[in-house]
Amino acid sequence: MDLLARLRDLIGPAHVLTGADAAGFGREWTGHYQWQPLAVVRPGSTAEVAGVLRLAHATGTPVVPVSGNTGLNGGTVAEGALMLSLARMTQIRDLNPAARTITAEAGVVLETLHAAAEARGLVFPLTFGAKGSAMVGGFLSTNAGGSNVLRYGSARALCLGLEVVLADGRVMNLLSALHKDNTGYDLRDLMIGAEGTLGVITAAVLKLAPAPVAYGTALLGMGSLGAALDLLNRLQAGSGGAVEAFEFMPAGYMHRLGRIKPDLACPFAPQPVNILVELASTIPGSDPAAQMEDMLAGAFEAGDLAEAVVATSGAQRRKLWAMREAAAEITFTQPVLVDTDVALPLDRLEAWLARMSVRLAAIDPEAEELVVAHLGDGNIHYTAYPGRDDPAHLAAIRAAVAEEAVAMGGSFSAEHGVGLSKRATMAAHKDPVALDVMRAIKAALDPAGILNPGKTIPDA
């Protein structure tokens, strides 16, 4: 019996998709990558995932895990491979308000987590633009970040435990709800951010937090990033660390937003530095908006702040957030672009942007740049629109972005992962000893090399 027939017997014919039925899985969200998978398998339980991997391991068949398929770096390219979709694994196994944890399967969509927590007066604070399609397995496998990392940390910081199926089909149960568990190697953290190369995450225990009862949200116009970071530090100190987001949208971003989505145009003449800032309070009767206005008054008096719009309603808050969450939509509007995701020390952001503008102009005088950033945690999304479509030319721009980031103590991958598109960058800039250790771990856990082959770790 061939592999596909055995898979149909295992999980049901309706859940083994081939040909035209699998066409929707053969393209990444950006459109940069397209492929033809051998089949798409959709197991409905951890036991079925384990069965699929046992068959794949026995036959040497490559397997590419996929959740919402909202990645940006080719992490789900699966030419000739089995795509293992976790979309049917949608159970919330447990929600414990007393312990402030939720145990969810890998196919649970982020917005579903939000709604489940909200119904119990809590919040799962991870959030980003793809929250309506991104799933638990995917955002943990890429260690997703988003807008609230400043206060709550990335996906890794919000995960207490995991259930993982290894390449040979064994199930590793790390579904602990413990905040402290010092019992050897941290295998949970090893799996988070591994992009499906070491195991398939099937469930997770995630942290919940008290739901804010009030927000203070504002759009600020300022003259420099240095002044903006000074203001961030003052807001953090003055609010007791209540700043949830501090998002940077420069003038170029605002102008592009106004052209493409006129309904979200900046409410004032865009300044060189425009910041979406949000404070949140869990204290009944508190007024973080008034608290913010008091703290902003000093910035106005000092001449650091030129413009400010403080949201006075939920609708106005949602509109301000829509301006920031439109980033992907307004970025991927041209067929030729270089989109990158870097992290810098906070005090070097302004210098890096200046250096990168000079570097881009030297490589391609016709190129345009678009910048948007999670300023509070140093994560910059830098996009270049080159003057010509030439793979070598695009590679030179991508290499320059990484070189400038690493030269200033930064990272060439902040929250989008490595996938396929950054493997060469990994080879060029990752510590060679660290790469050797990664290869050794991969060989130990997946000796046949079937899990998401060709991704994340460059060849030796």
PDB file of N, CA and C in Angstrom, residues 214-308:
ATOM      1  N   ALA A 214      -9.326  49.970  31.268  1.00  0.00           N
ATOM      2  CA  ALA A 214      -9.314  51.274  30.606  1.00  0.00           C
ATOM      3  C   ALA A 214      -8.001  51.445  29.853  1.00  0.00           C
ATOM      4  N   TYR A 215      -8.093  52.189  28.761  1.00  0.00           N
ATOM      5  CA  TYR A 215      -6.920  52.447  27.931  1.00  0.00           C
ATOM      6  C   TYR A 215      -6.737  53.957  27.750  1.00  0.00           C
ATOM      7  N   GLY A 216      -5.496  54.322  27.561  1.00  0.00           N
ATOM      8  CA  GLY A 216      -5.164  55.650  27.076  1.00  0.00           C
ATOM      9  C   GLY A 216      -4.375  55.486  25.797  1.00  0.00           C
ATOM     10  N   THR A 217      -4.939  55.913  24.688  1.00  0.00           N
ATOM     11  CA  THR A 217      -4.337  55.671  23.380  1.00  0.00           C
ATOM     12  C   THR A 217      -4.178  56.997  22.655  1.00  0.00           C
ATOM     13  N   ALA A 218      -3.019  57.222  22.078  1.00  0.00           N
ATOM     14  CA  ALA A 218      -2.776  58.505  21.417  1.00  0.00           C
ATOM     15  C   ALA A 218      -1.865  58.320  20.210  1.00  0.00           C
ATOM     16  N   LEU A 219      -2.015  59.221  19.266  1.00  0.00           N
ATOM     17  CA  LEU A 219      -1.100  59.337  18.135  1.00  0.00           C
ATOM     18  C   LEU A 219      -0.318  60.624  18.331  1.00  0.00           C
ATOM     19  N   LEU A 220       0.993  60.507  18.334  1.00  0.00           N
ATOM     20  CA  LEU A 220       1.865  61.641  18.631  1.00  0.00           C
ATOM     21  C   LEU A 220       2.716  61.985  17.423  1.00  0.00           C
ATOM     22  N   GLY A 221       2.958  63.259  17.207  1.00  0.00           N
ATOM     23  CA  GLY A 221       3.871  63.719  16.175  1.00  0.00           C
ATOM     24  C   GLY A 221       5.082  64.364  16.808  1.00  0.00           C
ATOM     25  N   MET A 222       6.290  63.851  16.470  1.00  0.00           N
ATOM     26  CA  MET A 222       7.511  64.319  17.106  1.00  0.00           C
ATOM     27  C   MET A 222       8.595  64.545  16.060  1.00  0.00           C
ATOM     28  N   GLY A 223       9.698  65.174  16.480  1.00  0.00           N
ATOM     29  CA  GLY A 223      10.735  65.536  15.535  1.00  0.00           C
ATOM     30  C   GLY A 223      11.865  64.545  15.409  1.00  0.00           C
ATOM     31  N   SER A 224      12.067  63.678  16.415  1.00  0.00           N
ATOM     32  CA  SER A 224      13.205  62.762  16.356  1.00  0.00           C
ATOM     33  C   SER A 224      12.915  61.512  17.158  1.00  0.00           C
ATOM     34  N   LEU A 225      13.624  60.424  16.801  1.00  0.00           N
ATOM     35  CA  LEU A 225      13.486  59.191  17.558  1.00  0.00           C
ATOM     36  C   LEU A 225      14.091  59.318  18.951  1.00  0.00           C
ATOM     37  N   GLY A 226      15.143  60.111  19.070  1.00  0.00           N
ATOM     38  CA  GLY A 226      15.730  60.317  20.387  1.00  0.00           C
ATOM     39  C   GLY A 226      14.724  60.909  21.354  1.00  0.00           C
ATOM     40  N   ALA A 227      13.987  61.911  20.905  1.00  0.00           N
ATOM     41  CA  ALA A 227      12.958  62.519  21.757  1.00  0.00           C
ATOM     42  C   ALA A 227      11.855  61.512  22.057  1.00  0.00           C
ATOM     43  N   ALA A 228      11.513  60.686  21.066  1.00  0.00           N
ATOM     44  CA  ALA A 228      10.461  59.691  21.270  1.00  0.00           C
ATOM     45  C   ALA A 228      10.869  58.676  22.331  1.00  0.00           C
ATOM     46  N   LEU A 229      12.114  58.214  22.291  1.00  0.00           N
ATOM     47  CA  LEU A 229      12.562  57.239  23.283  1.00  0.00           C
ATOM     48  C   LEU A 229      12.656  57.862  24.672  1.00  0.00           C
ATOM     49  N   ASP A 230      13.045  59.122  24.742  1.00  0.00           N
ATOM     50  CA  ASP A 230      13.024  59.818  26.036  1.00  0.00           C
ATOM     51  C   ASP A 230      11.602  59.865  26.589  1.00  0.00           C
ATOM     52  N   LEU A 231      10.647  60.141  25.698  1.00  0.00           N
ATOM     53  CA  LEU A 231       9.255  60.197  26.126  1.00  0.00           C
ATOM     54  C   LEU A 231       8.787  58.810  26.584  1.00  0.00           C
ATOM     55  N   LEU A 232       9.173  57.769  25.858  1.00  0.00           N
ATOM     56  CA  LEU A 232       8.800  56.411  26.267  1.00  0.00           C
ATOM     57  C   LEU A 232       9.282  56.129  27.685  1.00  0.00           C
ATOM     58  N   ASN A 233      10.510  56.465  27.963  1.00  0.00           N
ATOM     59  CA  ASN A 233      11.056  56.204  29.300  1.00  0.00           C
ATOM     60  C   ASN A 233      10.298  56.989  30.371  1.00  0.00           C
ATOM     61  N   ARG A 234       9.919  58.231  30.051  1.00  0.00           N
ATOM     62  CA  ARG A 234       9.152  59.025  31.020  1.00  0.00           C
ATOM     63  C   ARG A 234       7.752  58.443  31.219  1.00  0.00           C
ATOM     64  N   LEU A 235       7.133  57.981  30.127  1.00  0.00           N
ATOM     65  CA  LEU A 235       5.804  57.380  30.246  1.00  0.00           C
ATOM     66  C   LEU A 235       5.866  56.086  31.047  1.00  0.00           C
ATOM     67  N   GLN A 236       6.898  55.294  30.829  1.00  0.00           N
ATOM     68  CA  GLN A 236       7.040  54.054  31.598  1.00  0.00           C
ATOM     69  C   GLN A 236       7.202  54.351  33.088  1.00  0.00           C
ATOM     70  N   ALA A 237       8.056  55.291  33.390  1.00  0.00           N
ATOM     71  CA  ALA A 237       8.296  55.636  34.798  1.00  0.00           C
ATOM     72  C   ALA A 237       7.051  56.235  35.435  1.00  0.00           C
ATOM     73  N   GLY A 238       6.379  57.133  34.693  1.00  0.00           N
ATOM     74  CA  GLY A 238       5.225  57.828  35.251  1.00  0.00           C
ATOM     75  C   GLY A 238       3.983  56.967  35.383  1.00  0.00           C
ATOM     76  N   SER A 239       3.922  55.880  34.617  1.00  0.00           N
ATOM     77  CA  SER A 239       2.728  55.025  34.648  1.00  0.00           C
ATOM     78  C   SER A 239       2.962  53.711  35.380  1.00  0.00           C
ATOM     79  N   GLY A 240       4.160  53.541  35.932  1.00  0.00           N
ATOM     80  CA  GLY A 240       4.458  52.283  36.596  1.00  0.00           C
ATOM     81  C   GLY A 240       4.576  51.115  35.632  1.00  0.00           C
ATOM     82  N   GLY A 241       5.082  51.386  34.430  1.00  0.00           N
ATOM     83  CA  GLY A 241       5.276  50.324  33.440  1.00  0.00           C
ATOM     84  C   GLY A 241       4.016  49.918  32.714  1.00  0.00           C
ATOM     85  N   ALA A 242       3.056  50.828  32.593  1.00  0.00           N
ATOM     86  CA  ALA A 242       1.769  50.496  31.979  1.00  0.00           C
ATOM     87  C   ALA A 242       1.731  50.718  30.470  1.00  0.00           C
ATOM     88  N   VAL A 243       2.859  51.084  29.865  1.00  0.00           N
ATOM     89  CA  VAL A 243       2.875  51.285  28.410  1.00  0.00           C
ATOM     90  C   VAL A 243       2.807  49.922  27.727  1.00  0.00           C
ATOM     91  N   GLU A 244       1.749  49.688  26.967  1.00  0.00           N
ATOM     92  CA  GLU A 244       1.579  48.404  26.273  1.00  0.00           C
ATOM     93  C   GLU A 244       2.178  48.437  24.870  1.00  0.00           C
ATOM     94  N   ALA A 245       2.138  49.580  24.237  1.00  0.00           N
ATOM     95  CA  ALA A 245       2.631  49.658  22.862  1.00  0.00           C
ATOM     96  C   ALA A 245       3.224  51.032  22.616  1.00  0.00           C
ATOM     97  N   PHE A 246       4.252  51.051  21.757  1.00  0.00           N
ATOM     98  CA  PHE A 246       4.903  52.298  21.373  1.00  0.00           C
ATOM     99  C   PHE A 246       5.386  52.090  19.943  1.00  0.00           C
ATOM    100  N   GLU A 247       4.519  52.393  18.991  1.00  0.00           N
ATOM    101  CA  GLU A 247       4.707  52.024  17.593  1.00  0.00           C
ATOM    102  C   GLU A 247       5.104  53.234  16.751  1.00  0.00           C
ATOM    103  N   PHE A 248       6.135  53.052  15.942  1.00  0.00           N
ATOM    104  CA  PHE A 248       6.736  54.129  15.146  1.00  0.00           C
ATOM    105  C   PHE A 248       6.252  54.062  13.700  1.00  0.00           C
ATOM    106  N   MET A 249       5.671  55.163  13.243  1.00  0.00           N
ATOM    107  CA  MET A 249       5.233  55.288  11.853  1.00  0.00           C
ATOM    108  C   MET A 249       5.771  56.611  11.308  1.00  0.00           C
ATOM    109  N   PRO A 250       6.886  56.591  10.585  1.00  0.00           N
ATOM    110  CA  PRO A 250       7.477  57.836  10.092  1.00  0.00           C
ATOM    111  C   PRO A 250       6.613  58.493   9.019  1.00  0.00           C
ATOM    112  N   ALA A 251       7.037  59.657   8.601  1.00  0.00           N
ATOM    113  CA  ALA A 251       6.240  60.423   7.634  1.00  0.00           C
ATOM    114  C   ALA A 251       6.003  59.640   6.355  1.00  0.00           C
ATOM    115  N   GLY A 252       7.035  58.916   5.872  1.00  0.00           N
ATOM    116  CA  GLY A 252       6.874  58.153   4.641  1.00  0.00           C
ATOM    117  C   GLY A 252       5.784  57.108   4.753  1.00  0.00           C
ATOM    118  N   TYR A 253       5.700  56.461   5.896  1.00  0.00           N
ATOM    119  CA  TYR A 253       4.645  55.482   6.134  1.00  0.00           C
ATOM    120  C   TYR A 253       3.281  56.164   6.102  1.00  0.00           C
ATOM    121  N   MET A 254       3.181  57.298   6.792  1.00  0.00           N
ATOM    122  CA  MET A 254       1.902  57.999   6.870  1.00  0.00           C
ATOM    123  C   MET A 254       1.431  58.478   5.500  1.00  0.00           C
ATOM    124  N   HIS A 255       2.346  58.962   4.689  1.00  0.00           N
ATOM    125  CA  HIS A 255       1.959  59.420   3.347  1.00  0.00           C
ATOM    126  C   HIS A 255       1.465  58.245   2.498  1.00  0.00           C
ATOM    127  N   ARG A 256       2.166  57.119   2.590  1.00  0.00           N
ATOM    128  CA  ARG A 256       1.741  55.939   1.825  1.00  0.00           C
ATOM    129  C   ARG A 256       0.383  55.433   2.321  1.00  0.00           C
ATOM    130  N   LEU A 257       0.193  55.425   3.632  1.00  0.00           N
ATOM    131  CA  LEU A 257      -1.080  55.016   4.207  1.00  0.00           C
ATOM    132  C   LEU A 257      -2.215  55.892   3.694  1.00  0.00           C
ATOM    133  N   GLY A 258      -1.988  57.201   3.655  1.00  0.00           N
ATOM    134  CA  GLY A 258      -3.021  58.120   3.191  1.00  0.00           C
ATOM    135  C   GLY A 258      -3.383  57.929   1.728  1.00  0.00           C
ATOM    136  N   ARG A 259      -2.368  57.540   0.912  1.00  0.00           N
ATOM    137  CA  ARG A 259      -2.643  57.303  -0.510  1.00  0.00           C
ATOM    138  C   ARG A 259      -3.436  56.016  -0.733  1.00  0.00           C
ATOM    139  N   ILE A 260      -3.050  54.975  -0.011  1.00  0.00           N
ATOM    140  CA  ILE A 260      -3.642  53.664  -0.262  1.00  0.00           C
ATOM    141  C   ILE A 260      -4.946  53.466   0.505  1.00  0.00           C
ATOM    142  N   LYS A 261      -5.025  54.035   1.704  1.00  0.00           N
ATOM    143  CA  LYS A 261      -6.224  53.905   2.525  1.00  0.00           C
ATOM    144  C   LYS A 261      -6.602  55.287   3.048  1.00  0.00           C
ATOM    145  N   PRO A 262      -7.237  56.100   2.210  1.00  0.00           N
ATOM    146  CA  PRO A 262      -7.548  57.483   2.597  1.00  0.00           C
ATOM    147  C   PRO A 262      -8.376  57.591   3.874  1.00  0.00           C
ATOM    148  N   ASP A 263      -9.163  56.577   4.173  1.00  0.00           N
ATOM    149  CA  ASP A 263      -9.990  56.622   5.383  1.00  0.00           C
ATOM    150  C   ASP A 263      -9.152  56.529   6.659  1.00  0.00           C
ATOM    151  N   LEU A 264      -7.866  56.141   6.510  1.00  0.00           N
ATOM    152  CA  LEU A 264      -6.979  56.045   7.667  1.00  0.00           C
ATOM    153  C   LEU A 264      -5.881  57.103   7.642  1.00  0.00           C
ATOM    154  N   ALA A 265      -6.095  58.172   6.904  1.00  0.00           N
ATOM    155  CA  ALA A 265      -5.086  59.227   6.794  1.00  0.00           C
ATOM    156  C   ALA A 265      -4.783  59.830   8.162  1.00  0.00           C
ATOM    157  N   CYS A 266      -3.556  60.259   8.327  1.00  0.00           N
ATOM    158  CA  CYS A 266      -3.113  60.858   9.583  1.00  0.00           C
ATOM    159  C   CYS A 266      -3.972  62.073   9.922  1.00  0.00           C
ATOM    160  N   PRO A 267      -4.435  62.204  11.167  1.00  0.00           N
ATOM    161  CA  PRO A 267      -5.308  63.332  11.529  1.00  0.00           C
ATOM    162  C   PRO A 267      -4.586  64.671  11.629  1.00  0.00           C
ATOM    163  N   PHE A 268      -3.269  64.668  11.503  1.00  0.00           N
ATOM    164  CA  PHE A 268      -2.507  65.920  11.461  1.00  0.00           C
ATOM    165  C   PHE A 268      -1.446  65.800  10.373  1.00  0.00           C
ATOM    166  N   ALA A 269      -0.802  66.894  10.046  1.00  0.00           N
ATOM    167  CA  ALA A 269       0.273  66.834   9.054  1.00  0.00           C
ATOM    168  C   ALA A 269       1.366  65.911   9.575  1.00  0.00           C
ATOM    169  N   PRO A 270       1.668  64.822   8.857  1.00  0.00           N
ATOM    170  CA  PRO A 270       2.639  63.848   9.372  1.00  0.00           C
ATOM    171  C   PRO A 270       3.969  64.491   9.745  1.00  0.00           C
ATOM    172  N   GLN A 271       4.472  64.109  10.896  1.00  0.00           N
ATOM    173  CA  GLN A 271       5.753  64.584  11.399  1.00  0.00           C
ATOM    174  C   GLN A 271       6.851  63.569  11.046  1.00  0.00           C
ATOM    175  N   PRO A 272       8.114  63.935  11.195  1.00  0.00           N
ATOM    176  CA  PRO A 272       9.173  62.952  10.919  1.00  0.00           C
ATOM    177  C   PRO A 272       9.003  61.669  11.715  1.00  0.00           C
ATOM    178  N   VAL A 273       8.547  61.798  12.968  1.00  0.00           N
ATOM    179  CA  VAL A 273       8.331  60.644  13.841  1.00  0.00           C
ATOM    180  C   VAL A 273       6.894  60.698  14.354  1.00  0.00           C
ATOM    181  N   ASN A 274       6.101  59.681  14.009  1.00  0.00           N
ATOM    182  CA  ASN A 274       4.728  59.580  14.488  1.00  0.00           C
ATOM    183  C   ASN A 274       4.614  58.306  15.310  1.00  0.00           C
ATOM    184  N   ILE A 275       4.066  58.433  16.499  1.00  0.00           N
ATOM    185  CA  ILE A 275       4.061  57.344  17.463  1.00  0.00           C
ATOM    186  C   ILE A 275       2.628  57.019  17.875  1.00  0.00           C
ATOM    187  N   LEU A 276       2.280  55.742  17.797  1.00  0.00           N
ATOM    188  CA  LEU A 276       1.048  55.260  18.406  1.00  0.00           C
ATOM    189  C   LEU A 276       1.421  54.703  19.770  1.00  0.00           C
ATOM    190  N   VAL A 277       0.904  55.302  20.818  1.00  0.00           N
ATOM    191  CA  VAL A 277       1.242  54.875  22.166  1.00  0.00           C
ATOM    192  C   VAL A 277      -0.039  54.479  22.888  1.00  0.00           C
ATOM    193  N   GLU A 278       0.082  53.419  23.681  1.00  0.00           N
ATOM    194  CA  GLU A 278      -1.083  52.988  24.459  1.00  0.00           C
ATOM    195  C   GLU A 278      -0.671  52.610  25.868  1.00  0.00           C
ATOM    196  N   LEU A 279      -1.394  53.170  26.835  1.00  0.00           N
ATOM    197  CA  LEU A 279      -1.298  52.785  28.232  1.00  0.00           C
ATOM    198  C   LEU A 279      -2.549  51.988  28.572  1.00  0.00           C
ATOM    199  N   ALA A 280      -2.406  51.017  29.459  1.00  0.00           N
ATOM    200  CA  ALA A 280      -3.559  50.232  29.880  1.00  0.00           C
ATOM    201  C   ALA A 280      -3.535  50.072  31.389  1.00  0.00           C
ATOM    202  N   SER A 281      -4.710  50.090  31.989  1.00  0.00           N
ATOM    203  CA  SER A 281      -4.810  49.957  33.441  1.00  0.00           C
ATOM    204  C   SER A 281      -5.811  48.871  33.789  1.00  0.00           C
ATOM    205  N   THR A 282      -5.475  48.085  34.795  1.00  0.00           N
ATOM    206  CA  THR A 282      -6.393  47.069  35.312  1.00  0.00           C
ATOM    207  C   THR A 282      -7.085  47.539  36.588  1.00  0.00           C
ATOM    208  N   ILE A 283      -6.886  48.781  36.958  1.00  0.00           N
ATOM    209  CA  ILE A 283      -7.436  49.311  38.213  1.00  0.00           C
ATOM    210  C   ILE A 283      -8.793  49.970  37.937  1.00  0.00           C
ATOM    211  N   PRO A 284      -9.874  49.463  38.537  1.00  0.00           N
ATOM    212  CA  PRO A 284     -11.195  50.081  38.326  1.00  0.00           C
ATOM    213  C   PRO A 284     -11.183  51.553  38.714  1.00  0.00           C
ATOM    214  N   GLY A 285     -11.812  52.353  37.880  1.00  0.00           N
ATOM    215  CA  GLY A 285     -11.898  53.783  38.144  1.00  0.00           C
ATOM    216  C   GLY A 285     -10.706  54.581  37.672  1.00  0.00           C
ATOM    217  N   SER A 286      -9.680  53.923  37.186  1.00  0.00           N
ATOM    218  CA  SER A 286      -8.503  54.637  36.711  1.00  0.00           C
ATOM    219  C   SER A 286      -8.785  55.283  35.361  1.00  0.00           C
ATOM    220  N   ASP A 287      -7.975  56.275  35.013  1.00  0.00           N
ATOM    221  CA  ASP A 287      -8.158  56.998  33.748  1.00  0.00           C
ATOM    222  C   ASP A 287      -6.798  57.177  33.080  1.00  0.00           C
ATOM    223  N   PRO A 288      -6.325  56.134  32.396  1.00  0.00           N
ATOM    224  CA  PRO A 288      -4.999  56.239  31.772  1.00  0.00           C
ATOM    225  C   PRO A 288      -4.928  57.302  30.687  1.00  0.00           C
ATOM    226  N   ALA A 289      -6.075  57.644  30.074  1.00  0.00           N
ATOM    227  CA  ALA A 289      -6.058  58.700  29.059  1.00  0.00           C
ATOM    228  C   ALA A 289      -5.722  60.040  29.698  1.00  0.00           C
ATOM    229  N   ALA A 290      -6.337  60.322  30.843  1.00  0.00           N
ATOM    230  CA  ALA A 290      -6.043  61.570  31.547  1.00  0.00           C
ATOM    231  C   ALA A 290      -4.608  61.556  32.065  1.00  0.00           C
ATOM    232  N   GLN A 291      -4.164  60.396  32.541  1.00  0.00           N
ATOM    233  CA  GLN A 291      -2.791  60.271  33.007  1.00  0.00           C
ATOM    234  C   GLN A 291      -1.814  60.554  31.870  1.00  0.00           C
ATOM    235  N   MET A 292      -2.140  60.038  30.685  1.00  0.00           N
ATOM    236  CA  MET A 292      -1.276  60.276  29.537  1.00  0.00           C
ATOM    237  C   MET A 292      -1.252  61.753  29.164  1.00  0.00           C
ATOM    238  N   GLU A 293      -2.402  62.382  29.153  1.00  0.00           N
ATOM    239  CA  GLU A 293      -2.451  63.809  28.797  1.00  0.00           C
ATOM    240  C   GLU A 293      -1.598  64.636  29.745  1.00  0.00           C
ATOM    241  N   ASP A 294      -1.628  64.294  31.034  1.00  0.00           N
ATOM    242  CA  ASP A 294      -0.803  65.025  31.999  1.00  0.00           C
ATOM    243  C   ASP A 294       0.682  64.864  31.675  1.00  0.00           C
ATOM    244  N   MET A 295       1.086  63.654  31.330  1.00  0.00           N
ATOM    245  CA  MET A 295       2.494  63.408  31.044  1.00  0.00           C
ATOM    246  C   MET A 295       2.906  64.011  29.704  1.00  0.00           C
ATOM    247  N   LEU A 296       1.981  64.056  28.753  1.00  0.00           N
ATOM    248  CA  LEU A 296       2.304  64.652  27.459  1.00  0.00           C
ATOM    249  C   LEU A 296       2.449  66.163  27.550  1.00  0.00           C
ATOM    250  N   ALA A 297       1.790  66.760  28.521  1.00  0.00           N
ATOM    251  CA  ALA A 297       1.882  68.209  28.664  1.00  0.00           C
ATOM    252  C   ALA A 297       3.329  68.657  28.832  1.00  0.00           C
ATOM    253  N   GLY A 298       4.094  67.884  29.587  1.00  0.00           N
ATOM    254  CA  GLY A 298       5.497  68.234  29.780  1.00  0.00           C
ATOM    255  C   GLY A 298       6.285  68.144  28.487  1.00  0.00           C
ATOM    256  N   ALA A 299       5.954  67.178  27.652  1.00  0.00           N
ATOM    257  CA  ALA A 299       6.648  67.035  26.374  1.00  0.00           C
ATOM    258  C   ALA A 299       6.333  68.198  25.445  1.00  0.00           C
ATOM    259  N   PHE A 300       5.094  68.666  25.486  1.00  0.00           N
ATOM    260  CA  PHE A 300       4.729  69.857  24.698  1.00  0.00           C
ATOM    261  C   PHE A 300       5.529  71.074  25.177  1.00  0.00           C
ATOM    262  N   GLU A 301       5.590  71.239  26.479  1.00  0.00           N
ATOM    263  CA  GLU A 301       6.291  72.395  27.037  1.00  0.00           C
ATOM    264  C   GLU A 301       7.774  72.365  26.702  1.00  0.00           C
ATOM    265  N   ALA A 302       8.346  71.170  26.643  1.00  0.00           N
ATOM    266  CA  ALA A 302       9.770  71.045  26.331  1.00  0.00           C
ATOM    267  C   ALA A 302      10.053  71.170  24.842  1.00  0.00           C
ATOM    268  N   GLY A 303       9.020  71.219  24.029  1.00  0.00           N
ATOM    269  CA  GLY A 303       9.199  71.322  22.589  1.00  0.00           C
ATOM    270  C   GLY A 303       9.474  69.997  21.901  1.00  0.00           C
ATOM    271  N   ASP A 304       9.337  68.870  22.645  1.00  0.00           N
ATOM    272  CA  ASP A 304       9.591  67.554  22.050  1.00  0.00           C
ATOM    273  C   ASP A 304       8.404  67.034  21.264  1.00  0.00           C
ATOM    274  N   LEU A 305       7.234  67.537  21.577  1.00  0.00           N
ATOM    275  CA  LEU A 305       6.003  67.020  20.998  1.00  0.00           C
ATOM    276  C   LEU A 305       5.332  68.112  20.188  1.00  0.00           C
ATOM    277  N   ALA A 306       5.104  67.842  18.904  1.00  0.00           N
ATOM    278  CA  ALA A 306       4.495  68.843  18.029  1.00  0.00           C
ATOM    279  C   ALA A 306       2.989  68.651  17.876  1.00  0.00           C
ATOM    280  N   GLU A 307       2.542  67.382  17.851  1.00  0.00           N
ATOM    281  CA  GLU A 307       1.133  67.068  17.633  1.00  0.00           C
ATOM    282  C   GLU A 307       0.727  65.921  18.542  1.00  0.00           C
ATOM    283  N   ALA A 308      -0.558  65.899  18.923  1.00  0.00           N
ATOM    284  CA  ALA A 308      -1.069  64.776  19.705  1.00  0.00           C
ATOM    285  C   ALA A 308      -2.572  64.672  19.537  1.00  0.00           C
TER     286      ALA A 308
END
